[in-house]
XYZ file of C-alpha atoms in Angstrom:
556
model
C -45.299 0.837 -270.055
C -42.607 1.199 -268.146
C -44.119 1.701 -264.679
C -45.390 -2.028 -265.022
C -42.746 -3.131 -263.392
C -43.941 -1.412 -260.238
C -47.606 -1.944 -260.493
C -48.530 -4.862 -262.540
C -49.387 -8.289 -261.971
C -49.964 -10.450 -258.626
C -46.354 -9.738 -257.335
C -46.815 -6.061 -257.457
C -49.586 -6.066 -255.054
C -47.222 -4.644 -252.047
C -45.907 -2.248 -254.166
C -49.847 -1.453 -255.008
C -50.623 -1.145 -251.465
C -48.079 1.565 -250.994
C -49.103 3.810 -253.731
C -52.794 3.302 -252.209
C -51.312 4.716 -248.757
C -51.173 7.844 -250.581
C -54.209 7.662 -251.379
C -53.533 6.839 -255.413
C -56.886 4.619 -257.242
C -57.097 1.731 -259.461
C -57.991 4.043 -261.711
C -55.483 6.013 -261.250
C -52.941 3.376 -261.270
C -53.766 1.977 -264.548
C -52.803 5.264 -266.154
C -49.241 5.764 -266.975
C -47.285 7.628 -264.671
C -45.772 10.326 -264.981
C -42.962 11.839 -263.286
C -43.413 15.948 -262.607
C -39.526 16.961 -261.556
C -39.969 20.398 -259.507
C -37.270 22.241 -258.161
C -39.334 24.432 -256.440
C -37.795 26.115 -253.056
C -38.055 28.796 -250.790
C -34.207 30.121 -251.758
C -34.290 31.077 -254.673
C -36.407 33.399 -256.574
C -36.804 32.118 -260.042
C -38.304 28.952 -257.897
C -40.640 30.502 -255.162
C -43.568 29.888 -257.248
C -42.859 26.613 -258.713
C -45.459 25.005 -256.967
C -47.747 26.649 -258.832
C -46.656 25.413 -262.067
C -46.562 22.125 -260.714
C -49.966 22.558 -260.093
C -50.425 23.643 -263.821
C -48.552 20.755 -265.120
C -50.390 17.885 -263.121
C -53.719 19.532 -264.227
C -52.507 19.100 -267.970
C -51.029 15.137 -267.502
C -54.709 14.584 -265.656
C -56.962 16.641 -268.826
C -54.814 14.160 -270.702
C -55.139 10.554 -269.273
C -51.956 10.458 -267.090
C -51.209 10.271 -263.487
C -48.318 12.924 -262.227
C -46.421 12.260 -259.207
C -44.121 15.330 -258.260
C -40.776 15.016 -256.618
C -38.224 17.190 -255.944
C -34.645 18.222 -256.718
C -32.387 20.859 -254.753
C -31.539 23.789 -256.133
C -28.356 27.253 -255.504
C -29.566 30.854 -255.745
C -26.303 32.000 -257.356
C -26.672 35.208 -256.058
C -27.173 35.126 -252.832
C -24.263 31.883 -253.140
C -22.364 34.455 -254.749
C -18.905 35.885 -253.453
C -18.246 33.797 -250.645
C -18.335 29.975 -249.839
C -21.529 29.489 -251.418
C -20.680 29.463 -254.879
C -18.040 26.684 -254.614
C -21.377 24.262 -254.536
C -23.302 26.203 -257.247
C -21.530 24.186 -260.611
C -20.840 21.159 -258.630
C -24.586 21.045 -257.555
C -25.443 20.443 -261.670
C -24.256 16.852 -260.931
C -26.144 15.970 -258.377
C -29.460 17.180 -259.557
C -28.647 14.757 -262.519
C -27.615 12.016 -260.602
C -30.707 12.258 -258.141
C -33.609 12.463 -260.911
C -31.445 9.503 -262.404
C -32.091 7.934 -258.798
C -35.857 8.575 -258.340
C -36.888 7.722 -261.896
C -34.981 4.413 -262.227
C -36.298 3.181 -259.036
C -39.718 4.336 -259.458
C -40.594 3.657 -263.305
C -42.344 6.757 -264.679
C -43.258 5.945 -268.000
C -42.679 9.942 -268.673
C -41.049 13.122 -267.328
C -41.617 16.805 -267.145
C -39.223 18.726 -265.976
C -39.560 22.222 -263.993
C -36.715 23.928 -263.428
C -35.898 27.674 -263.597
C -32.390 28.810 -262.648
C -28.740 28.579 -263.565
C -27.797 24.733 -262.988
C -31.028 23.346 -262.388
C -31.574 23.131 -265.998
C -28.741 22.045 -267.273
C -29.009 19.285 -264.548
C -31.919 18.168 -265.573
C -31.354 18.288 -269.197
C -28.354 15.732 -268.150
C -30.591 13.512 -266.645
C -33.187 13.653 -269.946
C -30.733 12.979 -272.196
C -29.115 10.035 -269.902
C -32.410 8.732 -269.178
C -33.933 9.107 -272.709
C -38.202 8.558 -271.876
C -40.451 10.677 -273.284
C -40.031 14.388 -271.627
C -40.519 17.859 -271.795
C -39.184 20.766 -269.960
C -41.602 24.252 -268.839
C -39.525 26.469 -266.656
C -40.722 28.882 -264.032
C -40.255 32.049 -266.520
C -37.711 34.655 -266.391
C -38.510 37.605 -263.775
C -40.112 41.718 -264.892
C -37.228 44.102 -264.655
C -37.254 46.260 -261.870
C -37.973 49.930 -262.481
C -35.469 53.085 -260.631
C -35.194 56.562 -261.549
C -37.097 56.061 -264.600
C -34.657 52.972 -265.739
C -35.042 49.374 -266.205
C -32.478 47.322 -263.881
C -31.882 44.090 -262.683
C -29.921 42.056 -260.271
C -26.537 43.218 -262.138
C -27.380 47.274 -261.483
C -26.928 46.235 -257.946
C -23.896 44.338 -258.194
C -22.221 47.319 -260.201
C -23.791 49.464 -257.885
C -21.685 48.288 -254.823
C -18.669 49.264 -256.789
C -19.956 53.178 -257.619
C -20.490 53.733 -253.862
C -17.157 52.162 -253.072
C -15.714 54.697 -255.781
C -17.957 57.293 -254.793
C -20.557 57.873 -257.415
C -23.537 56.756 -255.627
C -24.675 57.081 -251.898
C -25.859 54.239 -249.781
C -28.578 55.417 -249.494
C -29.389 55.374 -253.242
C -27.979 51.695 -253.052
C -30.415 50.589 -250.650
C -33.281 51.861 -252.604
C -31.860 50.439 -255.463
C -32.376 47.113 -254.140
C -35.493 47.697 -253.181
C -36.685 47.682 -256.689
C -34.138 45.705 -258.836
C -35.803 42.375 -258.835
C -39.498 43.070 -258.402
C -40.757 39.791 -258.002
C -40.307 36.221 -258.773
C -38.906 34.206 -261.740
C -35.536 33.759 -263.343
C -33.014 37.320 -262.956
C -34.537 39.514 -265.378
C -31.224 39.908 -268.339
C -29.590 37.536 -270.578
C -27.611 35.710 -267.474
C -27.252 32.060 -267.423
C -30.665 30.982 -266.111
C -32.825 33.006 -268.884
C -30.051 31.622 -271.453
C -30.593 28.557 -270.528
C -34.316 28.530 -270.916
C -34.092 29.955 -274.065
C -31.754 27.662 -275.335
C -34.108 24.378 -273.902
C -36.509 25.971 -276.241
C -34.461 26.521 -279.150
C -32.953 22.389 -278.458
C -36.506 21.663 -278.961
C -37.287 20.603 -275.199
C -39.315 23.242 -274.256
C -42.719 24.481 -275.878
C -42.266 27.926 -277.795
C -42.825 30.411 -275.246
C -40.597 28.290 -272.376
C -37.727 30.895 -272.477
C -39.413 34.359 -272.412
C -43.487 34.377 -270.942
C -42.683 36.350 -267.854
C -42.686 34.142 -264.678
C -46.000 36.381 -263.420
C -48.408 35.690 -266.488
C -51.005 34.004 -266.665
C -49.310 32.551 -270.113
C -47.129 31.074 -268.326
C -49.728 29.015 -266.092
C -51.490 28.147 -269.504
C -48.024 26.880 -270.972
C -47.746 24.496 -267.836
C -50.988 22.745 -268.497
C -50.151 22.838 -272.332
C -46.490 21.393 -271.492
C -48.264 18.270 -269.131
C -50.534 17.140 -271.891
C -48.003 17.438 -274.662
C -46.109 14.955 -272.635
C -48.773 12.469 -272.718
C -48.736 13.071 -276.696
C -44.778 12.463 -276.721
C -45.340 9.058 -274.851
C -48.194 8.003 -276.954
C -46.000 8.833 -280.696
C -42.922 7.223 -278.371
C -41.277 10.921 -278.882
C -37.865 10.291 -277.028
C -35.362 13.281 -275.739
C -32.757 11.727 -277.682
C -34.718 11.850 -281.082
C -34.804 15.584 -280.246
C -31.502 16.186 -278.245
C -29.602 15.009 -281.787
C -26.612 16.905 -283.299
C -29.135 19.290 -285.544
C -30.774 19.916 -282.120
C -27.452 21.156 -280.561
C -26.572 22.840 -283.404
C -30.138 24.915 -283.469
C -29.084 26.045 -279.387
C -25.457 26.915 -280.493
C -26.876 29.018 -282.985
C -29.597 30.383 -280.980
C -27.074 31.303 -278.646
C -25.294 33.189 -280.768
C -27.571 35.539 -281.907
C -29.212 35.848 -278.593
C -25.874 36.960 -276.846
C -26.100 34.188 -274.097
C -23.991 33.545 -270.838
C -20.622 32.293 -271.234
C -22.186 29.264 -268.585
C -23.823 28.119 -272.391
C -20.549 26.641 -272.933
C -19.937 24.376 -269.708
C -23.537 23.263 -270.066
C -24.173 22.987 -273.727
C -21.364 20.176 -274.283
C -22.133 18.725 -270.428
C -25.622 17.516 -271.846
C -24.515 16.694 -275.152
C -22.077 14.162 -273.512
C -25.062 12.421 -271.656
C -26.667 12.437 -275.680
C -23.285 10.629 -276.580
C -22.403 13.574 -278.388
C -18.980 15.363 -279.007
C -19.255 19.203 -278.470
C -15.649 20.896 -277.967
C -14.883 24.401 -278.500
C -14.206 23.954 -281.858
C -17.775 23.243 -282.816
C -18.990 26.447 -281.348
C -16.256 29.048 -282.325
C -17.303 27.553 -285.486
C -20.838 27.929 -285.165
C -20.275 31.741 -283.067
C -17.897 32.973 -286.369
C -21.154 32.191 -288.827
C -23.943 33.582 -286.717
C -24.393 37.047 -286.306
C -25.377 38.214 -283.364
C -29.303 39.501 -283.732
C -30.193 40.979 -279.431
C -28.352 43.174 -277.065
C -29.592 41.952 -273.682
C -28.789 43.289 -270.417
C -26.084 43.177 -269.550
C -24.803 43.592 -272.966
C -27.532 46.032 -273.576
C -30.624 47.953 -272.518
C -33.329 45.020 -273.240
C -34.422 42.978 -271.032
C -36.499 38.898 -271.283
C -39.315 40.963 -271.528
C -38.852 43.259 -274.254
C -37.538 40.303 -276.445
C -40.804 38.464 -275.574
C -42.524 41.327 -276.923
C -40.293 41.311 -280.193
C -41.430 37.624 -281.225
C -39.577 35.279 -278.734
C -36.946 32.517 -279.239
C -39.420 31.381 -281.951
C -39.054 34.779 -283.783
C -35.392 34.735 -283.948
C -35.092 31.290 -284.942
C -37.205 32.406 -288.054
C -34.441 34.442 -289.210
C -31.642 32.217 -288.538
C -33.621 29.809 -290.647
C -34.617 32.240 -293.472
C -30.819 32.683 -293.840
C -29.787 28.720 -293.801
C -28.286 29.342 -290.134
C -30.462 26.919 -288.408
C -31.635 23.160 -289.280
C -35.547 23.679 -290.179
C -36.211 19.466 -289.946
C -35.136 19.228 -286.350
C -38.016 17.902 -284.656
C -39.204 19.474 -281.147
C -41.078 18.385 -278.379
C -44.506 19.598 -280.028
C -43.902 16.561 -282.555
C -43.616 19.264 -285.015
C -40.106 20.239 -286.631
C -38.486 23.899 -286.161
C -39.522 24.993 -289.508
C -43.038 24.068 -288.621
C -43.027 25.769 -285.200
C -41.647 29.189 -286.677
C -44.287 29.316 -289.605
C -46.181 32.081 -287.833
C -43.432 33.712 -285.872
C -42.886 36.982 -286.758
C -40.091 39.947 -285.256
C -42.244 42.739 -284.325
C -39.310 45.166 -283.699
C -36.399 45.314 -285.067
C -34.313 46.859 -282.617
C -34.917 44.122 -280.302
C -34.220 41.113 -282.586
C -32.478 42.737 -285.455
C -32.219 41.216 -289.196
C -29.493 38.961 -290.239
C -28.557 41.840 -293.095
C -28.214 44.435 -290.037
C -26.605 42.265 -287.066
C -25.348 44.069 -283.839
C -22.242 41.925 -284.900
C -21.505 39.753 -287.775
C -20.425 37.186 -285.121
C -21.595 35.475 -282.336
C -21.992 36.660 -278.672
C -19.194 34.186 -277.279
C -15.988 33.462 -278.551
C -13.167 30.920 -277.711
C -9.632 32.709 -277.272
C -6.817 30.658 -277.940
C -2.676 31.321 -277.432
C 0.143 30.162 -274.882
C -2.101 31.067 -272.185
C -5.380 29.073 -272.836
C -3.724 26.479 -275.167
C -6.992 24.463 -274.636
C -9.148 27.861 -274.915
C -10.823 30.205 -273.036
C -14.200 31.871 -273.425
C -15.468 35.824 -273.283
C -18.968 36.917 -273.405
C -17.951 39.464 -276.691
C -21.223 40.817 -277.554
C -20.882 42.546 -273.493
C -17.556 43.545 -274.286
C -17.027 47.260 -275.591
C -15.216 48.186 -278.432
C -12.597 50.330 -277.030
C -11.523 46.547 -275.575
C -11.724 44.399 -277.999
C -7.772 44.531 -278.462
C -6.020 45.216 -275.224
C -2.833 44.381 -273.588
C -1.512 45.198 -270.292
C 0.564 44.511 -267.149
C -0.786 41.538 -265.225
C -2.377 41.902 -261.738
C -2.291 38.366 -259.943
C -4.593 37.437 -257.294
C -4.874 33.459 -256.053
C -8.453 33.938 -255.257
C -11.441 36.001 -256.064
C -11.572 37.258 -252.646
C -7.568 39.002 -253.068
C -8.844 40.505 -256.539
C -12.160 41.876 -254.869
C -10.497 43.374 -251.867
C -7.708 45.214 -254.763
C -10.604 46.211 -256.973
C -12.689 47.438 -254.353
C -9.712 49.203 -252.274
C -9.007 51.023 -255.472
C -5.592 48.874 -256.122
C -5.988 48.747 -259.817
C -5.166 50.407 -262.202
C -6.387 51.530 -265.569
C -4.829 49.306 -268.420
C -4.350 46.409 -265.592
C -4.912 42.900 -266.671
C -6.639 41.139 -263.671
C -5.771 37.226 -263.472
C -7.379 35.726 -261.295
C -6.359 31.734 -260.558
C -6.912 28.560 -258.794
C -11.016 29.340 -259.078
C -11.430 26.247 -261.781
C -13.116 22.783 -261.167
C -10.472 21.221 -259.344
C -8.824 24.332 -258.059
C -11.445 26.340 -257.063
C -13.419 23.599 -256.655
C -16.726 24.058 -258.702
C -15.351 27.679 -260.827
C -17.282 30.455 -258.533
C -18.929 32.652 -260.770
C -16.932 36.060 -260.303
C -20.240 38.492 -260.704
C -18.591 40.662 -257.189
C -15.030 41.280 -258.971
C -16.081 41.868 -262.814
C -19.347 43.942 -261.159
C -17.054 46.130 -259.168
C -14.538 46.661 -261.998
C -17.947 47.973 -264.049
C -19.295 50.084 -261.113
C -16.055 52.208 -260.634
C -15.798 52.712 -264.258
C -12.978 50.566 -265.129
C -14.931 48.468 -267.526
C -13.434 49.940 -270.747
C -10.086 50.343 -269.163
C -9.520 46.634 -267.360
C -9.685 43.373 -268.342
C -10.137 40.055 -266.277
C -9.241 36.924 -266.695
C -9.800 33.380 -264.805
C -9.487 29.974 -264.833
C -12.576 30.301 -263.511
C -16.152 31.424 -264.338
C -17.649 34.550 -264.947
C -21.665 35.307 -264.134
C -24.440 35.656 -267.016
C -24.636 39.236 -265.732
C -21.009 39.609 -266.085
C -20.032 42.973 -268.889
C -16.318 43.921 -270.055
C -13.408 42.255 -270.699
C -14.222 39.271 -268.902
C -12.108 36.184 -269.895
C -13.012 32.993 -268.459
C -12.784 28.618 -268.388
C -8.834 29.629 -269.266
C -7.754 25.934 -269.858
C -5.465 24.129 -268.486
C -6.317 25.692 -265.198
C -4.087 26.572 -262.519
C -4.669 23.697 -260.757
C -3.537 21.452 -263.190
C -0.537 23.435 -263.919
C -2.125 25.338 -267.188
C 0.237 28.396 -267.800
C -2.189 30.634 -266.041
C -0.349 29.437 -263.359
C 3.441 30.414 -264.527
C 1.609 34.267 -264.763
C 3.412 36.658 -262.226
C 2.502 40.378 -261.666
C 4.038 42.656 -264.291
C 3.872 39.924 -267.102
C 2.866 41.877 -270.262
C -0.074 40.530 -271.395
C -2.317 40.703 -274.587
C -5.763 40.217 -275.848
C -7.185 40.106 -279.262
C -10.772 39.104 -279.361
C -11.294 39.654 -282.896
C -8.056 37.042 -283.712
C -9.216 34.464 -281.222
C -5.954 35.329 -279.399
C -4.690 35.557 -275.898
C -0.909 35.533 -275.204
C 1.189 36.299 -272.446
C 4.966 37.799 -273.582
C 6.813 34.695 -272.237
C 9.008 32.245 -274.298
C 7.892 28.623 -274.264
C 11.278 27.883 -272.287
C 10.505 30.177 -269.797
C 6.910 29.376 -269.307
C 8.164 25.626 -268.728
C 10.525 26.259 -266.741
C 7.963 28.582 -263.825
C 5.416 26.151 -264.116
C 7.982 23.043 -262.711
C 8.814 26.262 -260.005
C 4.810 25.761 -259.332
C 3.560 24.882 -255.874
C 0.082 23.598 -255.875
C -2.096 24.632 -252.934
C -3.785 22.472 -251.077
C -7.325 21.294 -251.970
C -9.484 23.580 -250.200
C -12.089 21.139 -249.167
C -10.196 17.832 -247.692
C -13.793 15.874 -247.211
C -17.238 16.156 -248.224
C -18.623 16.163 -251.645
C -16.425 18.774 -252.756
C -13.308 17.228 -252.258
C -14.430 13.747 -254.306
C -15.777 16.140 -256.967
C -12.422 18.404 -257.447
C -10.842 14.969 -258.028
C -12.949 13.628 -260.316
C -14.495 17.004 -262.669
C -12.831 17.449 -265.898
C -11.302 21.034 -267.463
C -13.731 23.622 -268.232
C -13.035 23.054 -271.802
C -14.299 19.345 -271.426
C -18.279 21.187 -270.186
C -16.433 20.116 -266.151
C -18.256 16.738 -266.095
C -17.648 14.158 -263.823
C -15.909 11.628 -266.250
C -13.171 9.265 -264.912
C -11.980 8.339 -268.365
C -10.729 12.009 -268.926
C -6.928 12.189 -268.704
C-alpha cells in the first residue's frame, strides 16, 4: 500500500504518533487510507453542503474497510466572481486546485482518492490532479441545484443575469428584478441549467469517473446522500481490483465525454477543460478531435439556456446513463470503455431507458444533426474559436456585420447597457484571454445584457475570451491567437465588416492578409494588468485557449 511509507515499520513510529494526536487507532491505521478531497465552502452554493457528503463518503470507505481522511481544496463562485475583478482568478484557480491535491497526496500517501467537487473549475481541477496522480479514485459531486420557480416559470441564475438587461431597456421593473432573485436559485447545489459546472459533472460521469447518477440527482435528495456512501465503498473496490484513473481516463474514455457533450449541449468551458485533463492523461485533444466528434453527434437535449429544461427534468428523462444508451445503440459511443463501477459503458447502460422523448430526444429525431459546440475557423481565429451553437438561434446562424471594439468587458458592458449598440453590430471584445485578460473572465454580464434587451437574434459577440455556461446567442469565444499575443483579433478596428458562418465553420473579417499584417506590427500591447502575485507568473506561463490554457512551459 502506498501509505506504508508513512505508517509502517519501526521508523514510522513518529509519524504514528502524529496520526494518534488526532486521535486515529491501530486499527484504524492498518487500514488503507484514503484520501476524501472536499471542496466544501461557505462561498459558493453548489458547495455549502459539501460537508454533508463528506460525511456520506467517509461512512461508505468505513462500511468498506478503509480509513478516510478529508482535506480541503479552495474553490470561485463564478457568479458572484463574475463581472468585475473576481473572475480574473476563476480559470487560473483550476491550476492550483490541481497542484495542491498533487501537494497533499504526495506528501501524505493515500493509497486512494475520492474526489468532491461541485462547481465550474473545481472539477476540472481535480480531474487534473486524478489523471496526474493516477491511484485508484472516484469522483461524487455535490449535485446540480432545483430550478427556481417565478410567475409560473422555471428560471435559474441566467433569468437574472438577462434580467438586469430588460430593466436597463425597460421591460421589467426593479421591483420585479428583486423578486426575481428571490426565487431564481432556491437552494443549494450546482446552478440549475446546462452551464459549465452541471456540464462538467455530467461529463465526469460519462468519462467514467463518476457513478451513474453523479451528474443529475439533485443536490437536495436523499439519492444523492445514498450515492456518496455508494461512491466511498466503490473506491475501496477500485483499490482492491487496482482500478487506476488512467485505465479509465483512456482515449475511448475522452471520446465517450466528447460525445456526451455533444448531445447534451454542454458549456463551451467543455473545451478548455476537456483537453486540460487529457494532457495530465498524456493525451492529445485539439480542436480538431472535437469538431470532429461535434459534426457526427447529433445533438439529443435543449437545456437552459439553450432551452426550457432544466438538470432536473433530464434526470427525470433517464440521466447521462439514458443518453449514452442511444449514442451507443447508434455506434456513437465506445460500449467497452470501462468506468469506475469496474463495469464497462455498455454494461452500465443495460437498464437505462429515455422516459421522454422531448427531453432526451432519439438519434433519428435530433434537435440538430450536429453537436452543441462548434470550432469556427478563418483569418480571424486561424487557430479556432468556439460557440455554444445548440444556444444560438437560427435567424444567427449566418451573420455579418460592422464591428464594435471594446478592450475590455467592462467598455462593452457599459455600451451594451447604455444602449450604444446597435442591431446587426458585431461586438469584439479583446485582451480578456489567458495572458491578456489574465485567466479569460467569463463574459455572462455582456452576452446576458445583449439577451435581456432583446438583441440576442440581432447581435453577435465575440472574444478572445470566455463566455459563461449560461451564456445564449451569438456568442463566439477562445478566438485564438488572442489579442495578447498579437492574434488578428487584435488588428480588428470599429467598422471592420465582419462575417460569421456557423454552419461552414467560418469566421472572417473583410481584410487582406497584407493589411491584417501590416495593423498588427501597428499593435501596442498593454501592459499586464497584474505586475505581481500569482496572476502575473500565470499570464506568463498559460498557453492559448486552443491549447485547454494549461500551464505548460514547453508551449511556444
Amino acid at each position: 500500500m502506498r501509505s506504508e511509507r508513512v505508517k509502517k515499520g519501526i521508523e514510522r513510529a513518529p509519524h504514528r504518533s502524529l496520526f494518534k494526536a488526532m486521535g486515529y487507532t491501530r486499527e484504524e491505521l492498518d487500514r488503507p487510507l484514503v484520501g476524501v478531497v472536499n471542496s466544501a465552502n461557505e462561498i459558493i452554493p453548489g458547495h455549502i453542503h459539501l460537508d454533508q457528503i463528506a460525511k456520506a463518503v467517509k461512512a461508505g470507505v468505513y462500511m468498506a474497510g478503509g480509513t478516510p481522511m478529508e482535506f480541503s481544496t479552495i474553490g470561485v463562485c463564478d457568479g458572484i466572481a463574475m463581472n468585475h475583478q473576481g473572475m480574473h482568478f476563476s480559470l487560473a484557480s483550476r491550476e492550483i486546485i490541481a497542484d495542491s491535491v498533487e501537494i497533499m497526496v504526495m506528501a501524505h500517501g493515500f493509497d486512494a482518492l475520492v474526489f468532491i467537487p461541485n462547481c465550474d473549475k473545481i472539477i476540472p481541477g481535480m480531474l487534473m490532479a486524478c489523471a496526474r496522480l493516477n491511484i485508484p479514485s472516484i469522483f461524487i459531486s455535490g449535485g446540480p441545484m432545483m430550478a427556481g420557480r417565478y410567475q409560473g416559470k422555471a428560471v435559474d441564475l441566467s433569468s437574472v443575469f438577462e434580467a438586469v438587461g430588460t430593466v436597463k431597456a425597460g421591460g421589467m421593473s426593479p421591483q420585479d428584478l428583486e423578486e426575481l432573485e428571490e426565487c431564481a436559485c432556491p437552494g443549494c447545489g450546482s446552478c440549475a441549467g446546462m452551464f459549465t459546472a452541471n456540464s462538467m459533472n455530467c461529463l465526469t460521469e460519462a468519462l467514467g469517473m463518476g457513478l451513474p447518477g453523479n451528474g443529475t440527482i439533485l443536490a437536495v435528495e436523499a439519492a444523492r446522500i445514498r450515492l456518496a456512501k455508494h461512491a466511498g465503498m466503490k473506491v475501496m473496490e477500485l483499490l482492491e481490483k487496482e482500478i487506476m484513473p488512467l485505465d479509465i481516463m483512456n482515449r475511448e474514455g475522452f471520446e465517450n465525454a466528447l460525445a456526451a457533450d455533444m448531445a447534451l449541449g454542454c458549456s463551451t468551458n467543455t473545451v478548455l477543460h476537456l483537453p486540460a485533463i487529457a494532457y495530465e492523461a498524456g493525451l492529445e485533444m485539439d480542436l480538431k478531435i472535437i469538431d470532429e466528434i461535434s459534426s457526427r453527434t447529433p445533438q439529443l437535449c435543449k437545456l437552459s439556456p439553450g432551452g426550457a429544461h432544466h438538470i432536473q427534468d433530464l434526470r427525470e428523462a433517464g440521466g447521462i446513463q439514458a443518453v449514452l444508451k442511444e449514442l451507443a445503440q447508434n455506434q456513437l459511443i465506445h460500449s467497452q470503455a470501462l468506468t469506475v463501477t469496474g463495469k464497462t459503458t455498455g454494461e452500465n447502460i443495460k437498464d437505462a431507458r429515455v422516459l421522454n422523448r422531448e427531453i432526451i430526444r432519439s438519434v433519428k429525431e435530433p434537435y440538430s444533426p450536429n453537436g452543441g459546440i462548434a470550432v469556427l475557423r478563418g483569418n480571424l481565429a486561424p487557430q479556432g474559436a468556439v460557440v455554444k451553437q445548440g444556444a444560438v438561434d437560427s435567424e444567427m446562424m449566418k451573420h455579418q456585420g460592422k464591428a464594435r471594439v471594446f478592450e475590455s468587458e467592462e467598455e462593452a458592458s457599459e455600451a451594451i447597457l447604455g444602449k450604444k449598440i446597435n442591431s446587426g453590430d458585431v461586438i469584439v471584445i479583446r485582451f480578456e484571454g489567458p495572458k491578456g485578460g489574465p485567466g479569460m473572465r467569463e463574459m455572462l454580464s455582456p452576452t446576458a445584457s445583449v439577451a435581456g434587451m432583446g438583441l440576442d437574434k440581432k447581435v453577435s459577440l465575440i472574444t478572445d475570451g470566455r463566455f459563461s455556461g449560461a451564456t445564449r446567442g451569438a456568442s463566439i469565444g477562445h478566438v485564438s491567437p488572442e489579442a495578447m499575443e498579437k492574434g488578428p483579433i487584435a488588428a480588428v478596428r470599429e467598422g471592420d465588416l465582419i462575417r460569421i458562418n456557423i454552419p461552414e465553420r467560418s469566421l472572417e473579417i473583410d481584410l487582406s492578409p497584407e493589411e491584417i499584417e501590416k495593423r498588427l506590427k501597428e499593435v501596442k500591447l498593454p501592459s499586464p494588468k497584474f505586475q505581481k502575485g500569482y496572476l502575473s507568473r500565470y499570464s506568463r506561463m498559460v498557453s492559448s485557449a486552443d491549447q485547454g490554457a494549461i500551464l505548460k512551459s514547453e508551449v511556444k
